[in-house]
Short mmCIF file of C-alpha atoms and ligand atoms in Angstrom, two decimals:
data_model
loop_
_atom_site.label_atom_id
_atom_site.label_comp_id
_atom_site.label_asym_id
_atom_site.label_seq_id
_atom_site.Cartn_x
_atom_site.Cartn_y
_atom_site.Cartn_z
CA MET A 2 -36.18 -41.19 -39.63
CA LYS A 3 -34.59 -43.37 -37.01
CA PHE A 4 -31.30 -43.07 -38.84
CA PHE A 5 -31.42 -39.31 -38.63
CA PHE A 6 -32.84 -39.09 -35.12
CA PHE A 7 -30.12 -41.04 -33.41
CA PRO A 8 -27.13 -39.02 -34.61
CA THR A 9 -28.99 -35.74 -34.08
CA GLY A 10 -29.72 -36.70 -30.47
CA LEU A 11 -26.17 -37.81 -29.98
CA ALA A 12 -24.86 -34.61 -31.48
CA ALA A 13 -27.10 -32.62 -29.16
CA MET A 14 -25.81 -34.55 -26.17
CA ILE A 15 -22.22 -34.05 -27.23
CA LEU A 16 -22.89 -30.37 -27.81
CA LEU A 17 -24.55 -30.04 -24.41
CA ALA A 18 -21.64 -31.80 -22.72
CA CYS A 19 -19.16 -29.50 -24.45
CA THR A 20 -21.13 -26.43 -23.46
CA MET A 21 -21.21 -27.54 -19.83
CA LYS A 22 -17.49 -28.15 -19.91
CA GLU A 23 -16.97 -24.76 -21.46
CA THR A 24 -19.19 -23.16 -18.86
CA ALA A 25 -17.33 -24.92 -16.06
CA ASN A 26 -14.01 -23.73 -17.49
CA VAL A 27 -15.22 -20.19 -17.86
CA VAL A 28 -16.46 -20.09 -14.28
CA GLN A 29 -13.13 -21.36 -13.05
CA THR A 30 -10.87 -19.10 -15.04
CA VAL A 31 -12.82 -15.84 -15.24
CA PRO A 32 -14.44 -14.87 -11.95
CA PRO A 33 -17.40 -12.63 -12.64
CA THR A 34 -15.86 -9.70 -10.87
CA THR A 35 -12.72 -7.71 -10.10
CA LEU A 36 -11.42 -6.59 -6.72
CA ALA A 37 -12.64 -3.05 -7.30
CA GLU A 38 -16.09 -4.26 -8.32
CA ALA A 39 -16.41 -6.75 -5.49
CA SER A 40 -15.22 -4.47 -2.70
CA PRO A 41 -17.40 -1.95 -0.86
CA PHE A 42 -14.28 0.14 -0.12
CA PRO A 43 -11.51 1.30 -2.50
CA VAL A 44 -8.88 -1.27 -3.50
CA GLY A 45 -5.49 0.03 -4.57
CA PHE A 46 -2.05 -0.96 -5.78
CA ALA A 47 1.30 0.77 -5.40
CA ILE A 48 2.50 1.17 -8.97
CA ASN A 49 5.42 2.49 -10.98
CA PRO A 50 5.43 4.40 -14.29
CA SER A 51 7.82 2.07 -16.12
CA PRO A 52 5.77 -1.17 -16.03
CA MET A 53 2.62 0.90 -16.60
CA GLN A 54 4.19 2.07 -19.86
CA ASN A 55 5.97 -1.11 -20.90
CA ASN A 56 4.00 -4.06 -19.60
CA ALA A 57 0.50 -4.38 -21.07
CA ARG A 58 -0.61 -7.01 -18.55
CA TYR A 59 0.52 -4.95 -15.57
CA ARG A 60 -1.35 -1.94 -16.90
CA GLN A 61 -4.44 -3.99 -17.72
CA THR A 62 -4.48 -5.56 -14.26
CA VAL A 63 -4.26 -2.17 -12.57
CA THR A 64 -6.89 -0.73 -14.90
CA GLN A 65 -9.33 -3.56 -14.21
CA GLU A 66 -8.72 -4.40 -10.58
CA ALA A 67 -7.97 -1.10 -8.83
CA SER A 68 -10.14 1.81 -7.78
CA SER A 69 -7.24 3.62 -6.12
CA ILE A 70 -3.51 3.91 -6.75
CA THR A 71 -0.46 4.88 -4.74
CA ALA A 72 2.90 5.76 -6.28
CA ASP A 73 5.45 3.17 -5.18
CA LEU A 74 8.48 5.37 -5.84
CA ALA A 75 7.45 8.31 -8.02
CA MET A 76 6.16 10.55 -5.21
CA LYS A 77 8.96 9.89 -2.79
CA PRO A 78 11.06 12.94 -1.98
CA SER A 79 14.21 11.47 -3.57
CA ARG A 80 12.39 11.13 -6.90
CA ILE A 81 10.60 14.47 -6.77
CA SER A 82 13.53 16.50 -5.52
CA PRO A 83 16.84 14.78 -6.33
CA GLN A 84 18.68 18.07 -5.83
CA LYS A 85 17.94 21.00 -3.55
CA GLY A 86 15.53 23.37 -5.25
CA VAL A 87 14.96 20.97 -8.18
CA PHE A 88 11.50 19.45 -8.61
CA ASN A 89 10.79 16.66 -11.06
CA PHE A 90 7.15 15.63 -11.30
CA GLU A 91 7.34 13.63 -14.52
CA GLY A 92 6.79 10.10 -13.16
CA ALA A 93 4.26 11.18 -10.58
CA ASP A 94 2.30 13.26 -13.09
CA TYR A 95 2.16 10.29 -15.42
CA LEU A 96 0.56 8.15 -12.70
CA VAL A 97 -1.82 10.90 -11.67
CA ASP A 98 -2.92 11.46 -15.29
CA PHE A 99 -3.51 7.73 -15.73
CA ALA A 100 -5.58 7.58 -12.54
CA ARG A 101 -7.64 10.61 -13.47
CA SER A 102 -8.32 9.28 -16.97
CA GLN A 103 -9.56 6.03 -15.38
CA LYS A 104 -11.44 7.79 -12.57
CA LYS A 105 -9.30 6.18 -9.88
CA ARG A 106 -8.37 7.79 -6.60
CA VAL A 107 -4.75 8.80 -6.00
CA HIS A 108 -3.23 8.40 -2.54
CA GLY A 109 -0.03 10.42 -2.21
CA HIS A 110 2.97 8.70 -0.63
CA THR A 111 4.91 10.26 1.03
CA LEU A 112 5.79 13.86 1.97
CA VAL A 113 8.23 13.22 4.82
CA TRP A 114 10.14 10.00 5.45
CA TYR A 115 12.90 9.67 7.98
CA ILE A 116 15.53 8.48 5.61
CA ASN A 117 15.31 5.72 3.09
CA THR A 118 13.94 7.80 0.32
CA SER A 119 15.03 11.17 1.57
CA PRO A 120 17.29 12.70 -1.03
CA GLU A 121 21.00 12.81 -0.21
CA TRP A 122 21.07 16.59 0.03
CA LEU A 123 18.26 16.58 2.59
CA LYS A 124 20.11 14.08 4.77
CA GLN A 125 22.97 16.55 5.11
CA LEU A 126 20.86 19.20 6.84
CA ARG A 127 21.49 19.47 10.58
CA ASP A 128 20.48 23.02 11.41
CA SER A 129 16.96 22.98 12.82
CA THR A 130 15.83 26.21 11.13
CA GLU A 131 17.17 25.13 7.77
CA LEU A 132 15.69 21.61 8.04
CA GLU A 133 12.29 22.91 9.13
CA THR A 134 12.19 25.55 6.39
CA THR A 135 13.26 23.04 3.77
CA LEU A 136 10.61 20.50 4.75
CA ARG A 137 7.94 23.23 4.91
CA GLU A 138 8.84 24.50 1.46
CA TYR A 139 8.98 20.99 0.06
CA ILE A 140 5.50 20.20 1.39
CA GLN A 141 4.17 23.53 0.13
CA THR A 142 5.55 22.98 -3.38
CA VAL A 143 4.53 19.34 -3.73
CA GLY A 144 1.16 19.75 -2.01
CA THR A 145 0.31 22.69 -4.25
CA HIS A 146 1.43 20.87 -7.39
CA PHE A 147 -0.98 17.99 -6.74
CA LYS A 148 -3.73 20.08 -5.16
CA GLY A 149 -7.14 18.77 -6.20
CA LYS A 150 -5.58 15.77 -7.97
CA VAL A 151 -4.40 13.75 -5.00
CA ALA A 152 -7.18 12.76 -2.61
CA SER A 153 -4.92 12.11 0.34
CA TRP A 154 -1.33 12.11 1.57
CA ASP A 155 0.84 10.09 3.85
CA VAL A 156 2.25 13.24 5.43
CA VAL A 157 4.83 11.55 7.63
CA ASN A 158 5.95 7.97 7.13
CA GLU A 159 7.62 5.79 9.77
CA ALA A 160 8.54 8.40 12.39
CA PHE A 161 8.39 6.04 15.37
CA ASP A 162 11.20 4.07 16.88
CA ASN A 163 10.47 0.33 16.98
CA ASN A 164 11.48 -0.17 20.58
CA GLN A 165 10.47 2.79 22.66
CA GLY A 166 7.63 4.01 20.49
CA ALA A 167 8.73 7.61 20.90
CA ILE A 168 9.00 9.91 17.88
CA ARG A 169 12.75 9.70 17.83
CA ARG A 170 13.56 7.41 15.07
CA ASP A 171 17.21 7.45 14.10
CA SER A 172 17.98 7.75 10.44
CA VAL A 173 20.58 5.14 9.69
CA ASP A 174 22.60 4.25 6.67
CA LYS A 175 22.68 0.77 5.16
CA SER A 176 25.20 -0.49 7.69
CA GLY A 177 23.10 0.70 10.61
CA ARG A 178 25.20 3.81 11.35
CA THR A 179 23.13 6.67 12.76
CA LEU A 180 23.14 9.66 10.44
CA PHE A 181 20.72 12.01 12.12
CA ASN A 182 17.41 12.11 13.90
CA VAL A 183 14.68 14.44 12.70
CA GLY A 184 12.91 14.23 16.05
CA LYS A 185 16.03 15.34 17.91
CA ILE A 186 16.77 18.17 15.50
CA LEU A 187 13.23 19.52 15.21
CA GLY A 188 11.65 18.22 18.42
CA ASN A 189 9.16 15.36 18.53
CA ASP A 190 6.28 17.63 17.64
CA TYR A 191 7.66 18.14 14.14
CA VAL A 192 5.10 15.57 12.96
CA ALA A 193 2.24 17.89 13.93
CA ARG A 194 3.80 20.81 12.09
CA MET A 195 4.22 18.75 8.92
CA PHE A 196 0.48 18.07 9.03
CA GLN A 197 -0.18 21.80 9.36
CA TYR A 198 2.05 22.56 6.38
CA ALA A 199 0.32 19.86 4.30
CA HIS A 200 -3.11 21.19 5.22
CA LYS A 201 -2.10 24.68 4.20
CA ALA A 202 -0.80 23.43 0.85
CA ASP A 203 -3.95 21.43 0.03
CA PRO A 204 -6.83 22.00 2.45
CA GLY A 205 -8.96 19.42 0.62
CA ALA A 206 -6.54 16.50 0.97
CA ARG A 207 -7.11 13.86 3.64
CA LEU A 208 -3.95 13.65 5.72
CA PHE A 209 -2.55 10.36 7.06
CA TYR A 210 0.15 9.20 9.42
CA ASN A 211 1.56 5.90 8.04
CA ASP A 212 3.74 3.25 9.68
CA TYR A 213 4.69 -0.43 9.69
CA GLY A 214 4.89 -3.13 12.34
CA GLN A 215 1.90 -1.87 14.30
CA GLU A 216 0.47 -5.40 14.33
CA THR A 217 3.55 -6.80 16.05
CA ILE A 218 5.00 -3.92 18.14
CA PRO A 219 2.49 -2.85 20.84
CA ALA A 220 4.64 0.10 22.03
CA LYS A 221 4.64 1.55 18.53
CA LEU A 222 0.92 0.99 18.03
CA ASN A 223 0.12 2.67 21.35
CA ALA A 224 2.42 5.60 20.62
CA ILE A 225 0.72 6.16 17.26
CA VAL A 226 -2.74 6.05 18.82
CA ALA A 227 -1.59 8.48 21.53
CA MET A 228 -0.18 10.87 18.94
CA ALA A 229 -3.34 10.73 16.82
CA THR A 230 -5.52 11.35 19.87
CA ASP A 231 -3.31 14.27 20.91
CA PHE A 232 -3.56 15.75 17.39
CA GLN A 233 -7.33 15.46 17.45
CA GLN A 234 -7.49 17.21 20.84
CA ARG A 235 -5.20 20.01 19.68
CA GLY A 236 -6.97 20.49 16.36
CA ILE A 237 -3.99 19.34 14.28
CA PRO A 238 -5.42 18.42 10.84
CA ILE A 239 -5.09 14.63 10.80
CA HIS A 240 -7.76 12.60 9.02
CA GLY A 241 -6.42 9.09 8.83
CA LEU A 242 -4.01 6.40 9.90
CA GLY A 243 -2.17 4.02 7.61
CA LEU A 244 -1.31 0.48 8.60
CA GLN A 245 1.31 -0.62 6.12
CA MET A 246 0.71 -4.33 6.85
CA HIS A 247 3.85 -5.84 5.38
CA ILE A 248 3.05 -9.11 7.07
CA SER A 249 3.75 -12.79 6.57
CA ILE A 250 1.85 -16.04 6.87
CA ASP A 251 3.27 -16.24 10.43
CA THR A 252 2.03 -12.85 11.64
CA PRO A 253 -0.38 -13.58 14.50
CA ASP A 254 -4.03 -12.84 13.75
CA ALA A 255 -4.54 -11.36 17.22
CA GLY A 256 -1.96 -8.63 16.59
CA ILE A 257 -3.54 -7.75 13.25
CA GLU A 258 -6.98 -7.49 14.80
CA THR A 259 -5.74 -5.44 17.77
CA ALA A 260 -3.96 -2.96 15.51
CA ILE A 261 -6.98 -2.47 13.27
CA ARG A 262 -9.29 -2.15 16.26
CA LYS A 263 -7.14 0.33 18.20
CA LEU A 264 -6.61 2.55 15.18
CA ALA A 265 -10.32 2.42 14.30
CA ASP A 266 -11.20 3.47 17.85
CA THR A 267 -9.63 6.87 17.13
CA GLY A 268 -12.54 7.54 14.75
CA LEU A 269 -10.10 8.43 11.95
CA LEU A 270 -10.05 6.99 8.44
CA ILE A 271 -8.17 3.68 8.34
CA HIS A 272 -6.06 2.71 5.32
CA ILE A 273 -4.37 -0.66 5.04
CA SER A 274 -1.82 1.08 2.91
CA GLU A 275 0.88 -1.38 1.82
CA LEU A 276 -0.49 -4.90 2.14
CA ASP A 277 1.56 -7.92 1.19
CA VAL A 278 1.81 -11.35 2.82
CA ALA A 279 5.25 -12.93 2.61
CA MET A 280 5.33 -16.73 2.35
CA ASN A 281 9.01 -17.14 3.12
CA PRO A 282 9.56 -15.18 6.35
CA GLY A 283 12.49 -17.46 7.24
CA LYS A 284 14.18 -16.33 3.99
CA LYS A 285 14.92 -19.93 3.01
CA LYS A 286 17.29 -20.20 0.10
CA ASP A 287 15.59 -23.21 -1.52
CA PHE A 288 12.07 -21.90 -0.95
CA ILE A 289 9.15 -23.66 -2.63
CA ALA A 290 5.57 -22.45 -2.32
CA THR A 291 3.92 -25.68 -1.24
CA PRO A 292 0.12 -26.12 -1.29
CA ALA A 293 0.13 -25.78 2.50
CA LEU A 294 1.89 -22.39 2.34
CA ILE A 295 -0.42 -21.22 -0.44
CA GLU A 296 -3.36 -22.12 1.78
CA GLN A 297 -1.84 -20.20 4.72
CA GLN A 298 -1.41 -17.14 2.54
CA TYR A 299 -5.01 -17.46 1.35
CA GLN A 300 -6.16 -17.60 4.97
CA LYS A 301 -4.06 -14.58 5.98
CA TYR A 302 -5.38 -12.40 3.18
CA LYS A 303 -8.90 -13.50 4.00
CA PHE A 304 -8.38 -12.72 7.69
CA VAL A 305 -7.02 -9.22 7.03
CA VAL A 306 -9.88 -8.30 4.71
CA SER A 307 -12.65 -9.81 6.83
CA THR A 308 -11.26 -8.18 9.98
CA TYR A 309 -10.96 -4.79 8.29
CA LYS A 310 -14.54 -5.06 7.07
CA LYS A 311 -15.85 -6.25 10.42
CA VAL A 312 -13.92 -3.94 12.73
CA VAL A 313 -13.64 -0.63 10.85
CA PRO A 314 -16.93 1.29 10.64
CA VAL A 315 -17.98 1.84 7.02
CA SER A 316 -17.50 5.61 7.25
CA GLN A 317 -13.85 5.05 8.27
CA GLN A 318 -13.01 2.49 5.57
CA PHE A 319 -10.53 4.37 3.41
CA GLY A 320 -9.56 1.17 1.64
CA ILE A 321 -6.93 -1.51 1.22
CA THR A 322 -3.86 -1.00 -0.97
CA PHE A 323 -1.47 -3.77 -2.03
CA TRP A 324 2.20 -2.84 -2.13
CA GLY A 325 2.68 -3.84 -5.74
CA VAL A 326 0.63 -5.77 -8.26
CA ASP A 327 2.30 -9.08 -9.04
CA ASP A 328 4.98 -11.40 -7.71
CA GLY A 329 7.25 -10.57 -10.63
CA THR A 330 7.60 -6.89 -9.70
CA SER A 331 7.05 -7.08 -5.93
CA TRP A 332 9.58 -5.26 -3.72
CA ILE A 333 9.74 -8.19 -1.28
CA PRO A 334 12.37 -10.40 -2.97
CA GLY A 335 14.74 -7.44 -3.28
CA HIS A 336 14.10 -6.45 0.32
CA CYS A 337 14.50 -9.92 1.87
CA GLN A 338 17.13 -11.06 -0.64
CA CYS A 339 15.10 -14.22 -0.98
CA THR A 340 12.45 -15.87 -3.11
CA ASP A 341 8.89 -14.93 -2.19
CA TYR A 342 5.40 -14.62 -3.62
CA ALA A 343 3.60 -12.07 -1.48
CA LEU A 344 0.99 -10.55 -3.82
CA PRO A 345 -2.43 -11.55 -5.24
CA PHE A 346 -1.19 -11.98 -8.83
CA ASP A 347 1.61 -14.26 -9.95
CA ALA A 348 4.37 -13.09 -12.29
CA GLN A 349 2.13 -13.91 -15.27
CA PHE A 350 -0.67 -11.82 -13.72
CA ALA A 351 -2.86 -14.85 -13.05
CA ARG A 352 -5.11 -14.52 -10.02
CA LYS A 353 -3.73 -16.55 -7.12
CA ARG A 354 -5.41 -18.18 -4.15
CA ALA A 355 -4.35 -15.02 -2.33
CA TYR A 356 -6.64 -13.07 -4.66
CA GLN A 357 -9.49 -15.41 -3.78
CA GLY A 358 -8.64 -14.88 -0.12
CA PHE A 359 -9.27 -11.16 -0.54
CA LEU A 360 -12.62 -11.81 -2.24
CA ASP A 361 -13.67 -14.41 0.33
CA GLY A 362 -12.73 -12.02 3.13
CA LEU A 363 -15.37 -9.62 1.85
CA HIS A 364 -18.17 -12.11 2.54
C1 LIG B 9 9.74 0.59 -0.85
C2 LIG B 9 9.77 0.43 -2.35
O1 LIG B 9 8.71 -0.40 -2.78
C3 LIG B 9 11.10 -0.13 -2.75
O2 LIG B 9 11.20 -0.23 -4.14
C4 LIG B 9 12.22 0.76 -2.20
O3 LIG B 9 13.46 0.17 -2.46
C5 LIG B 9 12.07 0.96 -0.72
O4 LIG B 9 10.77 1.45 -0.44
N1 LIG B 9 7.35 1.10 3.54
C6 LIG B 9 7.00 2.17 2.78
C7 LIG B 9 7.22 2.12 1.32
O5 LIG B 9 6.39 3.11 3.26
O6 LIG B 9 7.48 3.40 0.78
C8 LIG B 9 8.37 1.19 0.98
O7 LIG B 9 8.51 1.12 -0.43
C9 LIG B 9 8.12 -0.16 1.60
C10 LIG B 9 8.07 -0.05 3.10
#
């Protein structure tokens, strides 16, 4: 008996030890939740059709982690209308169909943008009547196409000048040469009219003004709040404000909190619409993500999420959207011409400390 007892007990102990190790591993590598499940408000990613079709891990990550999506490029005017009078909805429809099949919200981005993704033909227009009519017809066509399928739109993106905060942003080419200025051609109040056109096209869509740098440029933040307040007083159909939040580990917390608070004070829906946290703001050539930088990024994500949850009343929490999914497809390296790792998933789609920062910010 003794002979049999001893090895059986030993085997049980070994088995128990293995199970505990297994359990510990499982807890470490597979958190019991996803961002969408953990968050009381929608969590989104800006996504593109090509990796959705060709990269199983990208698609799986979006499917599991998101409750909302934004089109990174597919709904920009240059993609939808590459030539005057031509409308191509293929990429955007693909994303919308995916979202609807997965019961995810679609946030439309963007109807009017001062230049970067305006199609070349649109940039040539200088006559105020022609420009206004063209933008109105564009909004009518696109808004109607997605009516009932897109929950919300960024109606106008980045209209404000960074220095004066007036709605007079110059459209410049890549070398900084001024091409034209929508505000000067149409008058600063063109933004309000674009909202009216969008509302007419899809009366059910929630309409947002979206911009960047509000956490670091007080003049711009104040100008946006003033415009939103003016729209509310005049009955212009605005429902929300988007804080792009392309920030870095060095962006001061105070500016982030002030921007969220001032926008929330308008009573409108608040969308952190394009979140990413750059780790290499100095654009160092030989950049290495040290443990200290990884920790700073964790803290910054946590701060953004906890501040949003604390400061924005629940009824105004439209959600938080990452600009991209993973470090391998992020727009940041192309934009800064440098190495960076700004998103919650690494290039292999493993959850980073940044991901944990988002989760910890919820608590
Ligand atoms: C970016 C895209 O992600 C890039 O691929 C493209 O080259 C430029 O535009 N603010 C916005 C987004 O509102 O539309 C931008 O998206 C990022 C900055």
